[in-house]
Amino acid sequence: MGLLSKKDAALIKDPLADNNPITIQVLGICSALAITAELEASIVMSISVLFVLGVGNVVISLMRNIIPSKIRIIVQLIVVATLVIIVDLVLKAFAYELSKTLSVFVGLIITNCIIMGRFEAFALGNGPWRSFLDGIGNALGYAVILIIVGFFRELLGSGTLLGIPVLGDPIEKTGLYAFGYENNGFMLLSPMALIVVGIIIWVQRSRNTALVED
Amino acid sequence: MEKRTDKNSYTIIFAIVMVLIVGSLLAYLASSLKPTITENQRLEKQQNILYAMGVNENEGTSANFVSTDNAPQLFEKFIKQQLVVTSDGQATENNEAYLIDVKKEQAKAKDGGVRQLPLFVGEDEKGKKYYIAPIRGKGLWDAIWAYVAMDENMVVQGAYFDHKGETPGLGANIKQRFFMDDFIGEHLMSNGSFKGINVAKGNADPKNNDKTDNEVDAIAGATITGDGVSAMIRSDLKLYVPYFKNLKQ
């Protein structure tokens, strides 16, 4: 028997493809548009969401039998906000440079629909271990899309990857630029993120027609 | 039968207990980490000031500060004077000028108070003097700020820009070296009066060879952040003009 049962493994695997939070559940789109102009920002955001969703799902799951249903959304919001503030404070104290990079995303994590969505749909009805796996799976599914979008936007928009020029120098006209290639400024604007996500959805559904809705 | 957790009294008690627990946890964490965070911010200011006057570990095209371990010693070594300048150009020495909060001073000036202008006088190993001024303004989403190093003729010798929440890949690029380095050698004065530096779109000088046009090339797609940088330079560095005029007399 492997480390995880088949049912548990599905909690990690499904959100990566056939139940992806961005392309199938269409959640977390706002942050996917806002921060994917650079690959590094996409990676930092993905790691932050991985932590907040993994831990948050466990906390909500542990509290699931004592949370009053009337105020459950507020309780979920408090858990997300608290986790985000803790991450922010700890980073500011012990990884100051990283905290400055992350500061842009702190607000976006609190408003990320995937986190509230998973609390509500999964953690409130399942045990801590399964909730943890669900949180990790969904955060990884979110990360995959964010990183793909960030990769193409930075590559085609700035000609760099993680800040390193990979297509040549646009001013000195070396590399690809010597053949007349120009950086596509549209890729840096938010609407292009929507178009890239749209293309991923299209590719995904044409490969697996079962995902196409009537 | 109604569940225990559905009762109003339970809901109210739960809310109160939760707020108390979360509140105390965050308050404890914030107060115990505050000294470390303040120290990090102090070191960052020293690194920024040193960066602007050219004391940094830049490599290739990337911008790097001196390490946090070395920052206090290097700050002591290169920064010879810390001044507080007044709007009529008088300067008094103040060893804690780098603790002056530019944001609070701007608010004070808005309310009719007298604004303290911190200025750092640095000297490199060749004996060249730098005057480094901290400035602050508004970008597209949030605050932007900078440390600008000048010589006695108000020609920029180096600059460090930073921001709180500009768009990654667009406005956030003001802290990239290609943008900051464009300011080196730019004149702030034109024919004896202060003109500032305009972050210009459609500039016919993308390599920034002309240093007396009071213009640097803008970042494509980051118009409002660029305008914010121009406005911040115009409004804040202008206040130092009387000091530099006095310096030459």
JSON list of N, CA and C in Angstrom, two decimals, chain A residues 28-100:
[
{"chain": "A", "resi": 28, "resn": "GLY", "atom": "N", "xyz": [-10.46, 32.15, -7.74]},
{"chain": "A", "resi": 28, "resn": "GLY", "atom": "CA", "xyz": [-9.10, 32.69, -7.61]},
{"chain": "A", "resi": 28, "resn": "GLY", "atom": "C", "xyz": [-8.60, 33.38, -8.87]},
{"chain": "A", "resi": 29, "resn": "ILE", "atom": "N", "xyz": [-9.54, 33.76, -9.75]},
{"chain": "A", "resi": 29, "resn": "ILE", "atom": "CA", "xyz": [-9.15, 34.39, -11.01]},
{"chain": "A", "resi": 29, "resn": "ILE", "atom": "C", "xyz": [-8.50, 35.77, -10.76]},
{"chain": "A", "resi": 30, "resn": "CYS", "atom": "N", "xyz": [-9.04, 36.51, -9.78]},
{"chain": "A", "resi": 30, "resn": "CYS", "atom": "CA", "xyz": [-8.58, 37.90, -9.56]},
{"chain": "A", "resi": 30, "resn": "CYS", "atom": "C", "xyz": [-7.07, 37.95, -9.31]},
{"chain": "A", "resi": 31, "resn": "SER", "atom": "N", "xyz": [-6.61, 37.06, -8.40]},
{"chain": "A", "resi": 31, "resn": "SER", "atom": "CA", "xyz": [-5.18, 37.12, -8.12]},
{"chain": "A", "resi": 31, "resn": "SER", "atom": "C", "xyz": [-4.38, 36.57, -9.28]},
{"chain": "A", "resi": 32, "resn": "ALA", "atom": "N", "xyz": [-4.96, 35.64, -10.04]},
{"chain": "A", "resi": 32, "resn": "ALA", "atom": "CA", "xyz": [-4.25, 35.11, -11.21]},
{"chain": "A", "resi": 32, "resn": "ALA", "atom": "C", "xyz": [-4.03, 36.23, -12.24]},
{"chain": "A", "resi": 33, "resn": "LEU", "atom": "N", "xyz": [-4.96, 37.18, -12.29]},
{"chain": "A", "resi": 33, "resn": "LEU", "atom": "CA", "xyz": [-4.81, 38.29, -13.24]},
{"chain": "A", "resi": 33, "resn": "LEU", "atom": "C", "xyz": [-3.81, 39.31, -12.71]},
{"chain": "A", "resi": 34, "resn": "ALA", "atom": "N", "xyz": [-3.87, 39.54, -11.38]},
{"chain": "A", "resi": 34, "resn": "ALA", "atom": "CA", "xyz": [-3.14, 40.68, -10.83]},
{"chain": "A", "resi": 34, "resn": "ALA", "atom": "C", "xyz": [-1.64, 40.46, -10.74]},
{"chain": "A", "resi": 35, "resn": "ILE", "atom": "N", "xyz": [-1.20, 39.24, -10.45]},
{"chain": "A", "resi": 35, "resn": "ILE", "atom": "CA", "xyz": [0.20, 39.13, -10.07]},
{"chain": "A", "resi": 35, "resn": "ILE", "atom": "C", "xyz": [1.04, 38.27, -11.01]},
{"chain": "A", "resi": 36, "resn": "THR", "atom": "N", "xyz": [0.45, 37.86, -12.16]},
{"chain": "A", "resi": 36, "resn": "THR", "atom": "CA", "xyz": [1.20, 36.91, -12.98]},
{"chain": "A", "resi": 36, "resn": "THR", "atom": "C", "xyz": [2.06, 37.57, -14.05]},
{"chain": "A", "resi": 37, "resn": "ALA", "atom": "N", "xyz": [2.31, 38.88, -13.95]},
{"chain": "A", "resi": 37, "resn": "ALA", "atom": "CA", "xyz": [3.16, 39.51, -14.96]},
{"chain": "A", "resi": 37, "resn": "ALA", "atom": "C", "xyz": [4.62, 39.07, -14.79]},
{"chain": "A", "resi": 38, "resn": "GLU", "atom": "N", "xyz": [4.94, 38.56, -13.60]},
{"chain": "A", "resi": 38, "resn": "GLU", "atom": "CA", "xyz": [6.30, 38.07, -13.36]},
{"chain": "A", "resi": 38, "resn": "GLU", "atom": "C", "xyz": [6.24, 36.65, -12.80]},
{"chain": "A", "resi": 39, "resn": "LEU", "atom": "N", "xyz": [7.15, 35.80, -13.24]},
{"chain": "A", "resi": 39, "resn": "LEU", "atom": "CA", "xyz": [7.16, 34.41, -12.78]},
{"chain": "A", "resi": 39, "resn": "LEU", "atom": "C", "xyz": [7.46, 34.34, -11.28]},
{"chain": "A", "resi": 40, "resn": "GLU", "atom": "N", "xyz": [8.39, 35.19, -10.82]},
{"chain": "A", "resi": 40, "resn": "GLU", "atom": "CA", "xyz": [8.77, 35.15, -9.41]},
{"chain": "A", "resi": 40, "resn": "GLU", "atom": "C", "xyz": [7.56, 35.45, -8.51]},
{"chain": "A", "resi": 41, "resn": "ALA", "atom": "N", "xyz": [6.79, 36.48, -8.92]},
{"chain": "A", "resi": 41, "resn": "ALA", "atom": "CA", "xyz": [5.61, 36.83, -8.13]},
{"chain": "A", "resi": 41, "resn": "ALA", "atom": "C", "xyz": [4.62, 35.67, -8.10]},
{"chain": "A", "resi": 42, "resn": "SER", "atom": "N", "xyz": [4.48, 34.96, -9.23]},
{"chain": "A", "resi": 42, "resn": "SER", "atom": "CA", "xyz": [3.56, 33.82, -9.28]},
{"chain": "A", "resi": 42, "resn": "SER", "atom": "C", "xyz": [4.01, 32.75, -8.30]},
{"chain": "A", "resi": 43, "resn": "ILE", "atom": "N", "xyz": [5.32, 32.50, -8.25]},
{"chain": "A", "resi": 43, "resn": "ILE", "atom": "CA", "xyz": [5.84, 31.45, -7.36]},
{"chain": "A", "resi": 43, "resn": "ILE", "atom": "C", "xyz": [5.64, 31.83, -5.89]},
{"chain": "A", "resi": 44, "resn": "VAL", "atom": "N", "xyz": [5.96, 33.10, -5.56]},
{"chain": "A", "resi": 44, "resn": "VAL", "atom": "CA", "xyz": [5.81, 33.55, -4.17]},
{"chain": "A", "resi": 44, "resn": "VAL", "atom": "C", "xyz": [4.35, 33.46, -3.73]},
{"chain": "A", "resi": 45, "resn": "MET", "atom": "N", "xyz": [3.45, 33.89, -4.62]},
{"chain": "A", "resi": 45, "resn": "MET", "atom": "CA", "xyz": [2.02, 33.83, -4.30]},
{"chain": "A", "resi": 45, "resn": "MET", "atom": "C", "xyz": [1.58, 32.38, -4.11]},
{"chain": "A", "resi": 46, "resn": "SER", "atom": "N", "xyz": [2.09, 31.49, -4.96]},
{"chain": "A", "resi": 46, "resn": "SER", "atom": "CA", "xyz": [1.71, 30.08, -4.87]},
{"chain": "A", "resi": 46, "resn": "SER", "atom": "C", "xyz": [2.13, 29.49, -3.52]},
{"chain": "A", "resi": 47, "resn": "ILE", "atom": "N", "xyz": [3.36, 29.80, -3.10]},
{"chain": "A", "resi": 47, "resn": "ILE", "atom": "CA", "xyz": [3.86, 29.26, -1.82]},
{"chain": "A", "resi": 47, "resn": "ILE", "atom": "C", "xyz": [3.02, 29.81, -0.67]},
{"chain": "A", "resi": 48, "resn": "SER", "atom": "N", "xyz": [2.69, 31.10, -0.72]},
{"chain": "A", "resi": 48, "resn": "SER", "atom": "CA", "xyz": [1.89, 31.70, 0.35]},
{"chain": "A", "resi": 48, "resn": "SER", "atom": "C", "xyz": [0.53, 31.04, 0.45]},
{"chain": "A", "resi": 49, "resn": "VAL", "atom": "N", "xyz": [-0.10, 30.83, -0.71]},
{"chain": "A", "resi": 49, "resn": "VAL", "atom": "CA", "xyz": [-1.43, 30.21, -0.71]},
{"chain": "A", "resi": 49, "resn": "VAL", "atom": "C", "xyz": [-1.33, 28.76, -0.22]},
{"chain": "A", "resi": 50, "resn": "LEU", "atom": "N", "xyz": [-0.26, 28.08, -0.60]},
{"chain": "A", "resi": 50, "resn": "LEU", "atom": "CA", "xyz": [-0.05, 26.70, -0.15]},
{"chain": "A", "resi": 50, "resn": "LEU", "atom": "C", "xyz": [-0.05, 26.64, 1.37]},
{"chain": "A", "resi": 51, "resn": "PHE", "atom": "N", "xyz": [0.66, 27.56, 1.99]},
{"chain": "A", "resi": 51, "resn": "PHE", "atom": "CA", "xyz": [0.73, 27.58, 3.46]},
{"chain": "A", "resi": 51, "resn": "PHE", "atom": "C", "xyz": [-0.64, 27.93, 4.07]},
{"chain": "A", "resi": 52, "resn": "VAL", "atom": "N", "xyz": [-1.21, 29.03, 3.59]},
{"chain": "A", "resi": 52, "resn": "VAL", "atom": "CA", "xyz": [-2.46, 29.50, 4.20]},
{"chain": "A", "resi": 52, "resn": "VAL", "atom": "C", "xyz": [-3.59, 28.49, 4.02]},
{"chain": "A", "resi": 53, "resn": "LEU", "atom": "N", "xyz": [-3.68, 27.90, 2.82]},
{"chain": "A", "resi": 53, "resn": "LEU", "atom": "CA", "xyz": [-4.77, 26.96, 2.57]},
{"chain": "A", "resi": 53, "resn": "LEU", "atom": "C", "xyz": [-4.55, 25.63, 3.31]},
{"chain": "A", "resi": 54, "resn": "GLY", "atom": "N", "xyz": [-3.30, 25.16, 3.33]},
{"chain": "A", "resi": 54, "resn": "GLY", "atom": "CA", "xyz": [-2.99, 23.90, 4.04]},
{"chain": "A", "resi": 54, "resn": "GLY", "atom": "C", "xyz": [-3.30, 24.02, 5.52]},
{"chain": "A", "resi": 55, "resn": "VAL", "atom": "N", "xyz": [-2.76, 25.04, 6.16]},
{"chain": "A", "resi": 55, "resn": "VAL", "atom": "CA", "xyz": [-2.96, 25.21, 7.60]},
{"chain": "A", "resi": 55, "resn": "VAL", "atom": "C", "xyz": [-4.42, 25.62, 7.90]},
{"chain": "A", "resi": 56, "resn": "GLY", "atom": "N", "xyz": [-4.94, 26.52, 7.10]},
{"chain": "A", "resi": 56, "resn": "GLY", "atom": "CA", "xyz": [-6.31, 27.02, 7.31]},
{"chain": "A", "resi": 56, "resn": "GLY", "atom": "C", "xyz": [-7.33, 25.90, 7.25]},
{"chain": "A", "resi": 57, "resn": "ASN", "atom": "N", "xyz": [-7.18, 25.00, 6.27]},
{"chain": "A", "resi": 57, "resn": "ASN", "atom": "CA", "xyz": [-8.11, 23.87, 6.15]},
{"chain": "A", "resi": 57, "resn": "ASN", "atom": "C", "xyz": [-8.06, 23.00, 7.41]},
{"chain": "A", "resi": 58, "resn": "VAL", "atom": "N", "xyz": [-6.86, 22.78, 7.95]},
{"chain": "A", "resi": 58, "resn": "VAL", "atom": "CA", "xyz": [-6.72, 21.96, 9.16]},
{"chain": "A", "resi": 58, "resn": "VAL", "atom": "C", "xyz": [-7.40, 22.66, 10.34]},
{"chain": "A", "resi": 59, "resn": "VAL", "atom": "N", "xyz": [-7.17, 23.96, 10.49]},
{"chain": "A", "resi": 59, "resn": "VAL", "atom": "CA", "xyz": [-7.76, 24.70, 11.61]},
{"chain": "A", "resi": 59, "resn": "VAL", "atom": "C", "xyz": [-9.29, 24.65, 11.54]},
{"chain": "A", "resi": 60, "resn": "ILE", "atom": "N", "xyz": [-9.82, 24.93, 10.35]},
{"chain": "A", "resi": 60, "resn": "ILE", "atom": "CA", "xyz": [-11.29, 24.92, 10.20]},
{"chain": "A", "resi": 60, "resn": "ILE", "atom": "C", "xyz": [-11.84, 23.51, 10.46]},
{"chain": "A", "resi": 61, "resn": "SER", "atom": "N", "xyz": [-11.11, 22.50, 9.97]},
{"chain": "A", "resi": 61, "resn": "SER", "atom": "CA", "xyz": [-11.57, 21.13, 10.16]},
{"chain": "A", "resi": 61, "resn": "SER", "atom": "C", "xyz": [-11.60, 20.77, 11.66]},
{"chain": "A", "resi": 62, "resn": "LEU", "atom": "N", "xyz": [-10.58, 21.19, 12.39]},
{"chain": "A", "resi": 62, "resn": "LEU", "atom": "CA", "xyz": [-10.54, 20.91, 13.83]},
{"chain": "A", "resi": 62, "resn": "LEU", "atom": "C", "xyz": [-11.68, 21.61, 14.57]},
{"chain": "A", "resi": 63, "resn": "MET", "atom": "N", "xyz": [-12.06, 22.78, 14.05]},
{"chain": "A", "resi": 63, "resn": "MET", "atom": "CA", "xyz": [-13.11, 23.55, 14.72]},
{"chain": "A", "resi": 63, "resn": "MET", "atom": "C", "xyz": [-14.50, 23.25, 14.17]},
{"chain": "A", "resi": 64, "resn": "ARG", "atom": "N", "xyz": [-14.60, 22.31, 13.22]},
{"chain": "A", "resi": 64, "resn": "ARG", "atom": "CA", "xyz": [-15.86, 22.19, 12.45]},
{"chain": "A", "resi": 64, "resn": "ARG", "atom": "C", "xyz": [-17.09, 21.87, 13.30]},
{"chain": "A", "resi": 65, "resn": "ASN", "atom": "N", "xyz": [-16.88, 21.15, 14.42]},
{"chain": "A", "resi": 65, "resn": "ASN", "atom": "CA", "xyz": [-18.05, 20.79, 15.23]},
{"chain": "A", "resi": 65, "resn": "ASN", "atom": "C", "xyz": [-18.45, 21.85, 16.24]},
{"chain": "A", "resi": 66, "resn": "ILE", "atom": "N", "xyz": [-17.62, 22.87, 16.40]},
{"chain": "A", "resi": 66, "resn": "ILE", "atom": "CA", "xyz": [-17.98, 23.89, 17.40]},
{"chain": "A", "resi": 66, "resn": "ILE", "atom": "C", "xyz": [-18.31, 25.24, 16.77]},
{"chain": "A", "resi": 67, "resn": "ILE", "atom": "N", "xyz": [-18.08, 25.37, 15.43]},
{"chain": "A", "resi": 67, "resn": "ILE", "atom": "CA", "xyz": [-18.37, 26.67, 14.78]},
{"chain": "A", "resi": 67, "resn": "ILE", "atom": "C", "xyz": [-19.88, 26.86, 14.65]},
{"chain": "A", "resi": 68, "resn": "PRO", "atom": "N", "xyz": [-20.44, 27.95, 15.16]},
{"chain": "A", "resi": 68, "resn": "PRO", "atom": "CA", "xyz": [-21.87, 28.19, 14.98]},
{"chain": "A", "resi": 68, "resn": "PRO", "atom": "C", "xyz": [-22.15, 28.47, 13.49]},
{"chain": "A", "resi": 69, "resn": "SER", "atom": "N", "xyz": [-23.16, 27.79, 12.94]},
{"chain": "A", "resi": 69, "resn": "SER", "atom": "CA", "xyz": [-23.37, 27.91, 11.48]},
{"chain": "A", "resi": 69, "resn": "SER", "atom": "C", "xyz": [-23.71, 29.34, 11.06]},
{"chain": "A", "resi": 70, "resn": "LYS", "atom": "N", "xyz": [-24.32, 30.11, 11.99]},
{"chain": "A", "resi": 70, "resn": "LYS", "atom": "CA", "xyz": [-24.74, 31.48, 11.61]},
{"chain": "A", "resi": 70, "resn": "LYS", "atom": "C", "xyz": [-23.55, 32.38, 11.31]},
{"chain": "A", "resi": 71, "resn": "ILE", "atom": "N", "xyz": [-22.45, 32.13, 11.98]},
{"chain": "A", "resi": 71, "resn": "ILE", "atom": "CA", "xyz": [-21.30, 33.05, 11.77]},
{"chain": "A", "resi": 71, "resn": "ILE", "atom": "C", "xyz": [-20.10, 32.30, 11.17]},
{"chain": "A", "resi": 72, "resn": "ARG", "atom": "N", "xyz": [-20.39, 31.21, 10.45]},
{"chain": "A", "resi": 72, "resn": "ARG", "atom": "CA", "xyz": [-19.24, 30.41, 9.99]},
{"chain": "A", "resi": 72, "resn": "ARG", "atom": "C", "xyz": [-18.38, 31.14, 8.96]},
{"chain": "A", "resi": 73, "resn": "ILE", "atom": "N", "xyz": [-18.99, 31.97, 8.11]},
{"chain": "A", "resi": 73, "resn": "ILE", "atom": "CA", "xyz": [-18.20, 32.68, 7.10]},
{"chain": "A", "resi": 73, "resn": "ILE", "atom": "C", "xyz": [-17.25, 33.67, 7.79]},
{"chain": "A", "resi": 74, "resn": "ILE", "atom": "N", "xyz": [-17.77, 34.34, 8.83]},
{"chain": "A", "resi": 74, "resn": "ILE", "atom": "CA", "xyz": [-16.93, 35.31, 9.55]},
{"chain": "A", "resi": 74, "resn": "ILE", "atom": "C", "xyz": [-15.77, 34.57, 10.23]},
{"chain": "A", "resi": 75, "resn": "VAL", "atom": "N", "xyz": [-16.08, 33.40, 10.81]},
{"chain": "A", "resi": 75, "resn": "VAL", "atom": "CA", "xyz": [-15.03, 32.62, 11.48]},
{"chain": "A", "resi": 75, "resn": "VAL", "atom": "C", "xyz": [-13.96, 32.22, 10.45]},
{"chain": "A", "resi": 76, "resn": "GLN", "atom": "N", "xyz": [-14.41, 31.80, 9.27]},
{"chain": "A", "resi": 76, "resn": "GLN", "atom": "CA", "xyz": [-13.44, 31.41, 8.23]},
{"chain": "A", "resi": 76, "resn": "GLN", "atom": "C", "xyz": [-12.58, 32.60, 7.83]},
{"chain": "A", "resi": 77, "resn": "LEU", "atom": "N", "xyz": [-13.21, 33.76, 7.69]},
{"chain": "A", "resi": 77, "resn": "LEU", "atom": "CA", "xyz": [-12.45, 34.98, 7.33]},
{"chain": "A", "resi": 77, "resn": "LEU", "atom": "C", "xyz": [-11.41, 35.30, 8.39]},
{"chain": "A", "resi": 78, "resn": "ILE", "atom": "N", "xyz": [-11.82, 35.16, 9.67]},
{"chain": "A", "resi": 78, "resn": "ILE", "atom": "CA", "xyz": [-10.88, 35.47, 10.76]},
{"chain": "A", "resi": 78, "resn": "ILE", "atom": "C", "xyz": [-9.68, 34.51, 10.70]},
{"chain": "A", "resi": 79, "resn": "VAL", "atom": "N", "xyz": [-9.95, 33.24, 10.42]},
{"chain": "A", "resi": 79, "resn": "VAL", "atom": "CA", "xyz": [-8.85, 32.26, 10.35]},
{"chain": "A", "resi": 79, "resn": "VAL", "atom": "C", "xyz": [-7.88, 32.64, 9.22]},
{"chain": "A", "resi": 80, "resn": "VAL", "atom": "N", "xyz": [-8.42, 32.96, 8.04]},
{"chain": "A", "resi": 80, "resn": "VAL", "atom": "CA", "xyz": [-7.53, 33.34, 6.91]},
{"chain": "A", "resi": 80, "resn": "VAL", "atom": "C", "xyz": [-6.75, 34.59, 7.27]},
{"chain": "A", "resi": 81, "resn": "ALA", "atom": "N", "xyz": [-7.45, 35.61, 7.77]},
{"chain": "A", "resi": 81, "resn": "ALA", "atom": "CA", "xyz": [-6.78, 36.88, 8.07]},
{"chain": "A", "resi": 81, "resn": "ALA", "atom": "C", "xyz": [-5.69, 36.68, 9.11]},
{"chain": "A", "resi": 82, "resn": "THR", "atom": "N", "xyz": [-5.99, 35.88, 10.15]},
{"chain": "A", "resi": 82, "resn": "THR", "atom": "CA", "xyz": [-5.00, 35.65, 11.21]},
{"chain": "A", "resi": 82, "resn": "THR", "atom": "C", "xyz": [-3.76, 34.96, 10.64]},
{"chain": "A", "resi": 83, "resn": "LEU", "atom": "N", "xyz": [-3.99, 33.93, 9.83]},
{"chain": "A", "resi": 83, "resn": "LEU", "atom": "CA", "xyz": [-2.84, 33.21, 9.25]},
{"chain": "A", "resi": 83, "resn": "LEU", "atom": "C", "xyz": [-2.00, 34.12, 8.39]},
{"chain": "A", "resi": 84, "resn": "VAL", "atom": "N", "xyz": [-2.68, 34.95, 7.60]},
{"chain": "A", "resi": 84, "resn": "VAL", "atom": "CA", "xyz": [-1.94, 35.85, 6.70]},
{"chain": "A", "resi": 84, "resn": "VAL", "atom": "C", "xyz": [-1.13, 36.87, 7.51]},
{"chain": "A", "resi": 85, "resn": "ILE", "atom": "N", "xyz": [-1.73, 37.39, 8.59]},
{"chain": "A", "resi": 85, "resn": "ILE", "atom": "CA", "xyz": [-1.01, 38.38, 9.42]},
{"chain": "A", "resi": 85, "resn": "ILE", "atom": "C", "xyz": [0.19, 37.71, 10.10]},
{"chain": "A", "resi": 86, "resn": "ILE", "atom": "N", "xyz": [0.00, 36.47, 10.58]},
{"chain": "A", "resi": 86, "resn": "ILE", "atom": "CA", "xyz": [1.11, 35.75, 11.22]},
{"chain": "A", "resi": 86, "resn": "ILE", "atom": "C", "xyz": [2.25, 35.56, 10.21]},
{"chain": "A", "resi": 87, "resn": "VAL", "atom": "N", "xyz": [1.91, 35.10, 9.01]},
{"chain": "A", "resi": 87, "resn": "VAL", "atom": "CA", "xyz": [2.95, 34.90, 7.98]},
{"chain": "A", "resi": 87, "resn": "VAL", "atom": "C", "xyz": [3.68, 36.22, 7.73]},
{"chain": "A", "resi": 88, "resn": "ASP", "atom": "N", "xyz": [2.90, 37.29, 7.59]},
{"chain": "A", "resi": 88, "resn": "ASP", "atom": "CA", "xyz": [3.48, 38.59, 7.29]},
{"chain": "A", "resi": 88, "resn": "ASP", "atom": "C", "xyz": [4.44, 39.06, 8.39]},
{"chain": "A", "resi": 89, "resn": "LEU", "atom": "N", "xyz": [3.99, 38.92, 9.66]},
{"chain": "A", "resi": 89, "resn": "LEU", "atom": "CA", "xyz": [4.83, 39.36, 10.79]},
{"chain": "A", "resi": 89, "resn": "LEU", "atom": "C", "xyz": [6.11, 38.54, 10.90]},
{"chain": "A", "resi": 90, "resn": "VAL", "atom": "N", "xyz": [5.96, 37.22, 10.77]},
{"chain": "A", "resi": 90, "resn": "VAL", "atom": "CA", "xyz": [7.14, 36.35, 10.90]},
{"chain": "A", "resi": 90, "resn": "VAL", "atom": "C", "xyz": [8.14, 36.64, 9.77]},
{"chain": "A", "resi": 91, "resn": "LEU", "atom": "N", "xyz": [7.62, 36.85, 8.56]},
{"chain": "A", "resi": 91, "resn": "LEU", "atom": "CA", "xyz": [8.53, 37.16, 7.45]},
{"chain": "A", "resi": 91, "resn": "LEU", "atom": "C", "xyz": [9.22, 38.50, 7.68]},
{"chain": "A", "resi": 92, "resn": "LYS", "atom": "N", "xyz": [8.47, 39.49, 8.16]},
{"chain": "A", "resi": 92, "resn": "LYS", "atom": "CA", "xyz": [9.06, 40.82, 8.40]},
{"chain": "A", "resi": 92, "resn": "LYS", "atom": "C", "xyz": [10.19, 40.73, 9.41]},
{"chain": "A", "resi": 93, "resn": "ALA", "atom": "N", "xyz": [10.04, 39.82, 10.39]},
{"chain": "A", "resi": 93, "resn": "ALA", "atom": "CA", "xyz": [11.06, 39.71, 11.43]},
{"chain": "A", "resi": 93, "resn": "ALA", "atom": "C", "xyz": [12.23, 38.84, 10.98]},
{"chain": "A", "resi": 94, "resn": "PHE", "atom": "N", "xyz": [11.96, 37.77, 10.27]},
{"chain": "A", "resi": 94, "resn": "PHE", "atom": "CA", "xyz": [13.05, 36.81, 10.00]},
{"chain": "A", "resi": 94, "resn": "PHE", "atom": "C", "xyz": [13.44, 36.67, 8.52]},
{"chain": "A", "resi": 95, "resn": "ALA", "atom": "N", "xyz": [12.62, 37.18, 7.61]},
{"chain": "A", "resi": 95, "resn": "ALA", "atom": "CA", "xyz": [13.00, 37.13, 6.19]},
{"chain": "A", "resi": 95, "resn": "ALA", "atom": "C", "xyz": [12.51, 38.44, 5.57]},
{"chain": "A", "resi": 96, "resn": "TYR", "atom": "N", "xyz": [13.17, 39.53, 5.97]},
{"chain": "A", "resi": 96, "resn": "TYR", "atom": "CA", "xyz": [12.68, 40.87, 5.64]},
{"chain": "A", "resi": 96, "resn": "TYR", "atom": "C", "xyz": [12.58, 41.10, 4.13]},
{"chain": "A", "resi": 97, "resn": "GLU", "atom": "N", "xyz": [13.61, 40.66, 3.39]},
{"chain": "A", "resi": 97, "resn": "GLU", "atom": "CA", "xyz": [13.62, 40.86, 1.94]},
{"chain": "A", "resi": 97, "resn": "GLU", "atom": "C", "xyz": [12.40, 40.21, 1.29]},
{"chain": "A", "resi": 98, "resn": "LEU", "atom": "N", "xyz": [12.15, 38.96, 1.70]},
{"chain": "A", "resi": 98, "resn": "LEU", "atom": "CA", "xyz": [11.03, 38.22, 1.15]},
{"chain": "A", "resi": 98, "resn": "LEU", "atom": "C", "xyz": [9.70, 38.89, 1.52]},
{"chain": "A", "resi": 99, "resn": "SER", "atom": "N", "xyz": [9.64, 39.44, 2.74]},
{"chain": "A", "resi": 99, "resn": "SER", "atom": "CA", "xyz": [8.39, 40.07, 3.18]},
{"chain": "A", "resi": 99, "resn": "SER", "atom": "C", "xyz": [8.05, 41.27, 2.31]},
{"chain": "A", "resi": 100, "resn": "LYS", "atom": "N", "xyz": [9.09, 41.95, 1.79]},
{"chain": "A", "resi": 100, "resn": "LYS", "atom": "CA", "xyz": [8.80, 43.11, 0.94]},
{"chain": "A", "resi": 100, "resn": "LYS", "atom": "C", "xyz": [8.22, 42.66, -0.39]}
]
